[in-house]
Amino acid sequence: EKQLAAIWQEVLGREKIGIKDDFFELGGHSLNAALIKSRIDKKFNVKINFTDFFSNSNIEFVSIYIKSVKTINEPFHETEKDNSLIF
């Protein structure tokens, strides 16, 4: 969330942004969204689409979305020790 806040602060030109502050109420628009989305994709190695970004328009929800995408995309593997599956 801190890393997301830093991205939003830089793109939106604001000093303090809370995790529940709405992107559009902060003055965000589609060009800002494209910049933020690009930085999120690179920083967190995820591909967030515009629909998901616009429907999750605060840092708290974007953070949850990123965590869920990363969890889904993480491959599972067996441990050498006990052959149990790790996700």
Coordinates of C-alpha atoms in Angstrom, one line a residue:
E1 CA 0.0 0.0 0.0
K2 CA 2.9 2.4 0.7
Q3 CA 4.4 1.7 -2.7
L4 CA 1.0 2.2 -4.4
A5 CA 0.6 5.5 -2.4
A6 CA 4.0 6.7 -3.6
I7 CA 3.0 6.0 -7.2
W8 CA -0.3 7.8 -6.9
Q9 CA 1.3 10.7 -5.1
E10 CA 3.9 11.2 -7.8
V11 CA 1.4 10.9 -10.7
L12 CA -1.3 13.0 -9.1
G13 CA 1.1 15.5 -7.7
R14 CA -0.2 15.2 -4.1
E15 CA 1.7 14.9 -0.9
K16 CA -0.5 12.6 1.1
I17 CA -3.0 10.0 -0.2
G18 CA -4.8 7.7 2.0
I19 CA -5.6 4.1 1.1
K20 CA -9.3 4.8 1.0
D21 CA -9.0 8.1 -1.1
D22 CA -10.8 7.7 -4.4
F23 CA -8.7 8.1 -7.5
F24 CA -11.3 10.2 -9.3
E25 CA -12.0 12.5 -6.3
L26 CA -8.3 13.2 -6.1
G27 CA -8.5 14.6 -9.7
G28 CA -7.5 11.4 -11.5
H29 CA -8.5 10.9 -15.1
S30 CA -7.8 8.4 -17.9
L31 CA -4.3 9.7 -18.7
N32 CA -3.3 9.5 -15.0
A33 CA -4.9 6.0 -14.8
A34 CA -2.7 4.9 -17.8
L35 CA 0.4 6.2 -16.1
I36 CA -0.5 4.6 -12.7
K37 CA -1.5 1.3 -14.4
S38 CA 1.8 1.2 -16.3
R39 CA 3.9 1.8 -13.1
I40 CA 1.8 -0.8 -11.2
D41 CA 2.4 -3.4 -14.0
K42 CA 6.1 -2.8 -13.9
K43 CA 6.6 -2.5 -10.1
F44 CA 4.5 -5.5 -9.1
N45 CA 4.9 -7.6 -12.2
V46 CA 1.1 -7.8 -12.8
K47 CA -1.2 -6.9 -15.6
I48 CA -4.1 -4.9 -14.2
N49 CA -6.6 -3.9 -16.8
F50 CA -8.4 -0.6 -17.0
T51 CA -11.8 -2.0 -16.0
D52 CA -10.4 -3.5 -12.8
F53 CA -8.5 -0.3 -12.1
F54 CA -11.6 1.9 -12.5
S55 CA -13.8 -0.5 -10.5
N56 CA -11.2 -0.5 -7.7
S57 CA -10.4 3.2 -7.6
N58 CA -8.6 3.4 -4.3
I59 CA -5.3 2.1 -3.0
E60 CA -6.9 -0.4 -0.6
F61 CA -8.8 -2.2 -3.4
V62 CA -5.9 -2.0 -5.9
S63 CA -3.7 -3.6 -3.2
I64 CA -6.1 -6.4 -2.6
Y65 CA -6.5 -6.9 -6.4
I66 CA -2.7 -7.1 -6.9
K67 CA -2.4 -9.7 -4.0
S68 CA -5.2 -11.8 -5.5
V69 CA -3.7 -11.8 -9.0
K70 CA -0.2 -12.6 -7.7
T71 CA -1.6 -15.5 -5.6
I72 CA -3.5 -16.9 -8.6
N73 CA -0.5 -16.7 -10.9
E74 CA 2.1 -18.1 -8.5
P75 CA 2.9 -21.7 -9.6
F76 CA 2.8 -24.4 -7.0
H77 CA 5.7 -26.8 -6.4
E78 CA 6.6 -29.7 -4.2
T79 CA 9.0 -29.2 -1.3
E80 CA 12.0 -31.5 -1.3
K81 CA 11.5 -32.2 2.4
D82 CA 8.0 -33.7 2.7
N83 CA 6.6 -33.7 -0.9
S84 CA 3.7 -31.5 0.2
L85 CA 2.4 -28.9 -2.2
I86 CA 3.2 -25.3 -1.7
F87 CA 1.1 -22.5 -3.3

